[in-house]
Short mmCIF file of C-alpha atoms and ligand atoms in Angstrom, two decimals:
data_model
loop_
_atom_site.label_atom_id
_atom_site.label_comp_id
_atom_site.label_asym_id
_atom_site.label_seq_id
_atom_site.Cartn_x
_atom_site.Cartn_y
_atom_site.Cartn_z
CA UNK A 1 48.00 -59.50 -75.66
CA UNK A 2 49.54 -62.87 -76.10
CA UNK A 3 50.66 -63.81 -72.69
CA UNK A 4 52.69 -67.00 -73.84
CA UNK A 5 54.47 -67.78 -77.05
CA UNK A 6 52.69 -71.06 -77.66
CA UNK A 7 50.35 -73.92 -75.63
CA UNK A 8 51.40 -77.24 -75.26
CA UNK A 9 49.41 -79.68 -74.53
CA UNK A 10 51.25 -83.37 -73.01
CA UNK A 11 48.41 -86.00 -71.95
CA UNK A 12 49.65 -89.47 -70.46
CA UNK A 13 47.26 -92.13 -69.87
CA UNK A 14 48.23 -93.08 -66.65
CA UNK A 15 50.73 -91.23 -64.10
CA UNK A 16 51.46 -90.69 -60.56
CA UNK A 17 50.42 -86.95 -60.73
CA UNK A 18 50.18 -84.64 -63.24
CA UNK A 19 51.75 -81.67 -60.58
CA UNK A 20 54.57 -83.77 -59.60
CA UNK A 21 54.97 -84.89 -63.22
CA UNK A 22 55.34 -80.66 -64.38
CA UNK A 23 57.21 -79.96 -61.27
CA UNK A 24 60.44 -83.16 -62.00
CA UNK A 25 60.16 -81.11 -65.55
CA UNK A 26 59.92 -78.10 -64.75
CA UNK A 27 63.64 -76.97 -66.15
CA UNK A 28 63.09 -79.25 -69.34
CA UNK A 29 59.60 -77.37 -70.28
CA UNK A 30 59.62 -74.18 -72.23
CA UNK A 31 59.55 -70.94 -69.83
CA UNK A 32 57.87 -68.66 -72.47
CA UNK A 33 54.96 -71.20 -72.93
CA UNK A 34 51.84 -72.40 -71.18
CA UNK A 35 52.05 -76.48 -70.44
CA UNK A 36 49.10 -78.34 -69.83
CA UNK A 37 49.30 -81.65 -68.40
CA UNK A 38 46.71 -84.26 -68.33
CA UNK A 39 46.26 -87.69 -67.61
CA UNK A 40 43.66 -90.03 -68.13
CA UNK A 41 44.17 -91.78 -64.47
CA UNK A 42 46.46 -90.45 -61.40
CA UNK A 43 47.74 -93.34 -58.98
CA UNK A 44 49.17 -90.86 -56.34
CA UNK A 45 46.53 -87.81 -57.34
CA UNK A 46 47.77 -85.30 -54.67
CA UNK A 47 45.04 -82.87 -52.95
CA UNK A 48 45.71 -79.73 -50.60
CA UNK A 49 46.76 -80.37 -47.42
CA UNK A 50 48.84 -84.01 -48.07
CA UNK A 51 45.12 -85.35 -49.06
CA UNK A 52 44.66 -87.84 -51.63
CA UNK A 53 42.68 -86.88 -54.49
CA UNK A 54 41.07 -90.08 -55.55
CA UNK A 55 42.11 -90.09 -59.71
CA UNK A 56 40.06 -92.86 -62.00
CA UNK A 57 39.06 -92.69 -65.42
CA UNK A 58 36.69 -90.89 -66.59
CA UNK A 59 37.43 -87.43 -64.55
CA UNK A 60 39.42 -84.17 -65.64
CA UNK A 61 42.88 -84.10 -64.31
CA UNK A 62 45.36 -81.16 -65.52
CA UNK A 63 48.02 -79.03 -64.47
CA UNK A 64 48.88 -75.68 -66.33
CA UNK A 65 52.80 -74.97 -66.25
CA UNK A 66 54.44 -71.45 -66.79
CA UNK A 67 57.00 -69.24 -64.74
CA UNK A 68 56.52 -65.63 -64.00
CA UNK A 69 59.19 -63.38 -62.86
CA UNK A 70 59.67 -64.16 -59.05
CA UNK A 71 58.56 -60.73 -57.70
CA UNK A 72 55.02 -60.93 -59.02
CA UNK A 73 51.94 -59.62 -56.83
CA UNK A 74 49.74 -61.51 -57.54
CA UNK A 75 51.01 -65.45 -57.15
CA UNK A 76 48.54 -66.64 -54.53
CA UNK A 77 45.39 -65.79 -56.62
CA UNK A 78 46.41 -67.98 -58.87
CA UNK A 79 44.54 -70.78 -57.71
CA UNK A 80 41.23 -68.76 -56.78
CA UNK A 81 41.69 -67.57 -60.57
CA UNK A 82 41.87 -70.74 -62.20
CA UNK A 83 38.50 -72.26 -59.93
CA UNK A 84 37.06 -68.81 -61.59
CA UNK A 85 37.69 -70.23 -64.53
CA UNK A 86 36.53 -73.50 -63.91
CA UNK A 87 32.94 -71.92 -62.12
CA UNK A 88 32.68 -70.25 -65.58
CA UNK A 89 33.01 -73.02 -67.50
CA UNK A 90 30.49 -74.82 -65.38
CA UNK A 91 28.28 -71.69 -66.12
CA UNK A 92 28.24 -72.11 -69.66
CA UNK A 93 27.27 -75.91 -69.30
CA UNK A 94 24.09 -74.64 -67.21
CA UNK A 95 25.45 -75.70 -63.70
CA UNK A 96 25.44 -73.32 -60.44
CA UNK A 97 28.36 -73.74 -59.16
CA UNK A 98 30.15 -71.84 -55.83
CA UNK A 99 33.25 -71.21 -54.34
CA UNK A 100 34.58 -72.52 -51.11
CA UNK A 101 36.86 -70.08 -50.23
CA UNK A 102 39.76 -70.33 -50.92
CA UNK A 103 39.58 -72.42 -54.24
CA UNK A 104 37.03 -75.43 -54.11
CA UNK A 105 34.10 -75.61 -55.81
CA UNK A 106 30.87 -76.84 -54.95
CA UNK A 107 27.71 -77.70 -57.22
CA UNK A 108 24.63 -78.04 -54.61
CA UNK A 109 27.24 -78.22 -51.19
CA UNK A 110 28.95 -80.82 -52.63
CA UNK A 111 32.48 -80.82 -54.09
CA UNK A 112 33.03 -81.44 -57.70
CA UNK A 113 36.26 -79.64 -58.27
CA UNK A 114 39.69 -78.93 -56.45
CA UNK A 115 42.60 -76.48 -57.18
CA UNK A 116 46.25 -77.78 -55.73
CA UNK A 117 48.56 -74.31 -56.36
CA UNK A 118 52.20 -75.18 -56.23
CA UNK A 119 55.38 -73.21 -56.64
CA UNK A 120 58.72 -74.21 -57.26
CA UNK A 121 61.86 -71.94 -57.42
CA UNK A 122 63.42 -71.86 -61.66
CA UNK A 123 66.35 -70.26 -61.91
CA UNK A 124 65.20 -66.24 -61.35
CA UNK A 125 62.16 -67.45 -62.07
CA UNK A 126 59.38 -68.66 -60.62
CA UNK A 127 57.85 -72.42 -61.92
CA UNK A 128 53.89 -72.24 -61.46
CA UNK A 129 52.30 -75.45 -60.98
CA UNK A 130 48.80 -75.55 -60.79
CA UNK A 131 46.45 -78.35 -60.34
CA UNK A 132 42.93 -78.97 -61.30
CA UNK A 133 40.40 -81.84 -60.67
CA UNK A 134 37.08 -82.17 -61.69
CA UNK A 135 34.57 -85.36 -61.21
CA UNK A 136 33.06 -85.04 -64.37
CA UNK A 137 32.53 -88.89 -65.60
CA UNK A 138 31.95 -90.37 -62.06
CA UNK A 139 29.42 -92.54 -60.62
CA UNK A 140 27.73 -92.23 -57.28
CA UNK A 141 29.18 -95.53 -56.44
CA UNK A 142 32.75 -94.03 -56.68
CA UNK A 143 31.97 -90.91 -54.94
CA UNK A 144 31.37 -92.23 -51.94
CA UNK A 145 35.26 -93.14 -51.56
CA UNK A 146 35.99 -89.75 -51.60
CA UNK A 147 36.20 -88.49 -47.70
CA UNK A 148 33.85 -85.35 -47.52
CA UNK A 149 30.62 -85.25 -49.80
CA UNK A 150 31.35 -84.99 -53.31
CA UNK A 151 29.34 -85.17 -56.86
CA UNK A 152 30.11 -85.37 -60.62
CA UNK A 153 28.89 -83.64 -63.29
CA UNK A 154 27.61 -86.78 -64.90
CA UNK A 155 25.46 -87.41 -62.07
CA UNK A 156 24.21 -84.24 -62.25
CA UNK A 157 23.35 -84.20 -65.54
CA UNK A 158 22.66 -87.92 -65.94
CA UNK A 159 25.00 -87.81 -68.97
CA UNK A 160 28.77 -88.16 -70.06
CA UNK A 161 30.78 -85.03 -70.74
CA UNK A 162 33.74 -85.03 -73.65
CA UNK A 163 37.28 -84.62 -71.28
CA UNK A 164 38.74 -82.82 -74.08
CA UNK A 165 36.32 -80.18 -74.90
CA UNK A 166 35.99 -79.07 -70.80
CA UNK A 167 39.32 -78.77 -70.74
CA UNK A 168 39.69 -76.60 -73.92
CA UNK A 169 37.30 -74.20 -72.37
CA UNK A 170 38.55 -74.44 -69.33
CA UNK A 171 42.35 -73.24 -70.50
CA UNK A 172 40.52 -70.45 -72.59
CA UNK A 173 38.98 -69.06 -69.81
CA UNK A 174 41.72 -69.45 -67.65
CA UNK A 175 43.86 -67.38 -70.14
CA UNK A 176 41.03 -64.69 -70.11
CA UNK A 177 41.30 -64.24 -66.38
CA UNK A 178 45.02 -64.70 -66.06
CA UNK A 179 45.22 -61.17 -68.35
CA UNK A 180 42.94 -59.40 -66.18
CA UNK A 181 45.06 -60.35 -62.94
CA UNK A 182 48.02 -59.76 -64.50
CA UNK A 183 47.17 -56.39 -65.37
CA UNK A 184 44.65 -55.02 -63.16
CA UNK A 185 45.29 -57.78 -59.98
CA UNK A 186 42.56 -59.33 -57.94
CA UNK A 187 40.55 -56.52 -57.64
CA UNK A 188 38.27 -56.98 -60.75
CA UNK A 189 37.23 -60.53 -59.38
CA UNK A 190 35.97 -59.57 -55.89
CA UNK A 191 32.88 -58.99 -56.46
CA UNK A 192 31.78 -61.80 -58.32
CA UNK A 193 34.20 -63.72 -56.22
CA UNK A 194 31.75 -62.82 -52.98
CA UNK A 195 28.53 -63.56 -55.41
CA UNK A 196 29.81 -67.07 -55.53
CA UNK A 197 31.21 -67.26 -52.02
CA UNK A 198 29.42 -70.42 -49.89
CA UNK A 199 29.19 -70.66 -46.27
CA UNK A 200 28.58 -66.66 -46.02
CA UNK A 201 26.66 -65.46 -42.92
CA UNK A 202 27.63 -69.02 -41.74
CA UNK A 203 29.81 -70.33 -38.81
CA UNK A 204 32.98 -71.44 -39.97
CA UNK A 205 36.18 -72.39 -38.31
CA UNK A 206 39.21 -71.88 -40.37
CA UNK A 207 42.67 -74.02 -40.19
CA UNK A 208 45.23 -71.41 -41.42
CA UNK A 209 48.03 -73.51 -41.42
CA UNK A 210 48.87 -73.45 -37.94
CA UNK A 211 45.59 -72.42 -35.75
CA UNK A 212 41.83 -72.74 -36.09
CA UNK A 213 40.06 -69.47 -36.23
CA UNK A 214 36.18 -69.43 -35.24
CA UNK A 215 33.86 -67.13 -36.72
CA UNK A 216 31.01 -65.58 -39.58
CA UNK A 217 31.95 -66.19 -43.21
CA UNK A 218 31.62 -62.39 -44.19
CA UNK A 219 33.63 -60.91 -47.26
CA UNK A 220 36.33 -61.59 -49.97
CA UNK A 221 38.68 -58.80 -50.22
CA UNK A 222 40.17 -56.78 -53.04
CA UNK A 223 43.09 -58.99 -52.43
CA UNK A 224 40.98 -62.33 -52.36
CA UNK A 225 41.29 -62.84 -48.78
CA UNK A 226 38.75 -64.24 -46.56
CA UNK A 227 37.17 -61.71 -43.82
CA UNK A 228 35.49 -63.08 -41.15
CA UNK A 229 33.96 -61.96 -38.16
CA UNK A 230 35.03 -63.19 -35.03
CA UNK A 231 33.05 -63.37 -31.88
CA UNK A 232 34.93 -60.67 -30.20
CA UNK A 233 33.34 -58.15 -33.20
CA UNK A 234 36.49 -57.70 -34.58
CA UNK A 235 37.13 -58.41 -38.22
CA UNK A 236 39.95 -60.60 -39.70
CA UNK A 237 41.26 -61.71 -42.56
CA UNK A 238 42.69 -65.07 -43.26
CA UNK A 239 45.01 -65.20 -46.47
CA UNK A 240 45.13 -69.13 -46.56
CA UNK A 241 43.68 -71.91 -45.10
CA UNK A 242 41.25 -74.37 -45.74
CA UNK A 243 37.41 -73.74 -44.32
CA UNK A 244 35.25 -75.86 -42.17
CA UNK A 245 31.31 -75.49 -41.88
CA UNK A 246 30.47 -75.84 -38.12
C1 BTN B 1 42.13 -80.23 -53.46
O1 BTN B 1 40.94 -79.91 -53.54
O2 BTN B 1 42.61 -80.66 -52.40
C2 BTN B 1 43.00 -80.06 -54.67
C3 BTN B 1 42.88 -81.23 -55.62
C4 BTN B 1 43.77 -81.10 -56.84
C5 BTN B 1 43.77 -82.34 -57.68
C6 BTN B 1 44.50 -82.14 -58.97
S1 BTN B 1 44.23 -83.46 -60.12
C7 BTN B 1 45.49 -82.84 -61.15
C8 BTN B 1 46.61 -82.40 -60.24
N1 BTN B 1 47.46 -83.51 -59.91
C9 BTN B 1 47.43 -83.80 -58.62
O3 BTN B 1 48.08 -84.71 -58.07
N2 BTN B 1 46.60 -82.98 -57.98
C10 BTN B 1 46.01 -82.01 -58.88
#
C-alpha cells in the first residue's frame, strides 16, 4: 500500500527550524504527500519542552510533513514510531540503541537522538509535524554544550557517517512502521517497544505536564503508554511526559 502519492524532499542549508519551517507551510505543501525537511544547520533548533536543541553542521536534522484525517487513533504514537524507526536504523549500523520513554533515544545512557511531535490544525485536516535530531557528525568538544549527557555516532564509531544515506533509511523505515500503525495501531510495537525501554525496574519521577509522579519504570502498554508503579502499589499509566532517572 502506497500511503502517500509522492516524497518530497526540501533541504536548506541553514534555517531557524526545520518544524517551524513545515509548520509556516503547512497550507502551501501537498496534503497527499510525505515532506521531508532538512537543513544542514538550525539557529533556533527547537527541543521538547521549550528546550533548545543545539543544531551545527555536521548532525541530522529533519522533519517529515503529512496530514491525516483529524479523527485518527493513533496521533500520539507518532513520535514513539518514528524513534522506532530511528533505533532501527541505528540497528542496522551495529549500534544498541534504547528508548527513553516516551521518544528519546539513548546509545550507552547517553542521548544521541530526539523526536519533537507537533500538530497543527489544516483545514479538516490534521498537519503532522514531526521532528528528528540525531548527533551523528559531532565531536566530544561540542557535546558538552548540550545540557544533559549526550554522544554522537561519530564518536562512537570514531568515523563520519554520510547525512544523506541515514536519512534515506531512516524515512524508509519510518514508512514501514507508519503502515503497521496505521493499520493494526500501537499494539504490534509493544513488545519490542518494552525490549528497548531504559530506566525499567528503576526509580523514575515523571513531569506529565503539570505534576511529578514518583515511582518504578515497569511496562509500555498496548497503547504506548508508560506504566509505572507507584509506592502506594498501585499501577499508573502516564500518556505523556518527559522522564527523570532519580
Ligand atoms: C527533544 O529531544 O527535545 C526533541 C528534539 C528535536 C529536534 C529536531 S531537529 C529537527 C527539528 N527541528 C527542530 O527545531 N526540532 C526538531
Amino acid at each position: 500500500m502506497n500511503i502517500f502519492k509522492d516524497i518530497n524532499f526540501i533541504h536548506f542549508d541553514i534555517i531557524d527550524s526545520t518544524n517551524n519551517w513545515a509548520k509556516a507551510n503547512a497550507s502551501k505543501l501537498d496534503i497527499k504527500c510525505l515532506t521531508c525537511i532538512t537543513a544542514s544547520e538550525q539557529t533556533e533548533g527547537r527541543g521538547r519542552f521549550s528546550r533548545r536543541w543545539i543544531s551545527p553542521k555536521g548532525n541530522l536534522y529533519a522533519t517529515l510533513f503529512f496530514t491525516l484525517p483529524a479523527e485518527v487513533s493513533y496521533l500520539k504514537n507518532l513520535g514513539q514510531i518514528l524513534a522506532y524507526a530511528c533505533i532501527c536504523v541505528l540497528k542496522e549500523n551495529s549500534f544498541g540503541a534504547q528508548i527513553k520513554w516516551p521518544n528519546d533515544i539513548l546509545i550507552e545512557k547517553k542521548k544521541v537522538s530526539g523526536v519533537l511531535s507537533e500538530t497543527l490544525p489544516l483545514n479538516d485536516r490534521i498537519g503532522v509535524v514531526l521532528g528528528i535530531g540525531i548527533n551523528v557528525n559531532m565531536d566530544g568538544e561540542s557535546l558538552k554544550n548540550i545540557d544533559q549527557p549526550a554522544t554522537s555516532l561519530s564518536l562512537l564509531s570514531k568515523k563520519s557517517w554520510d547525512l544523506d544515506a541515514l536519512l534515506k533509511s531512516l524515512v524508509h523505515q519510518f514508512l514501514q512502521c507508519f503502515e503497521i500503525l496505521q493499520e493494526k495501531g500501537f499494539a504490534p510495537f509493544q513488545s519490542d517497544f518494552q525490549q528497548l525501554l531504559a530506566y525499567k525496574g528503576k526509580e523514575i519521577s515523571c513531569y506529565d505536564g503539570s505534576k511529578m509522579v514518583k515511582g518504578i519504570c515497569h511496562a509500555i502498554t498496548k497503547e504506548g503508554g508508560l506504566e509505572i508503579l507507584l509506592p502506594s502499589g498501585k499501577f499508573a499509566t502516564l500518556l505523556a511526559g518527559e522522564i527523570e532517572f532519580s
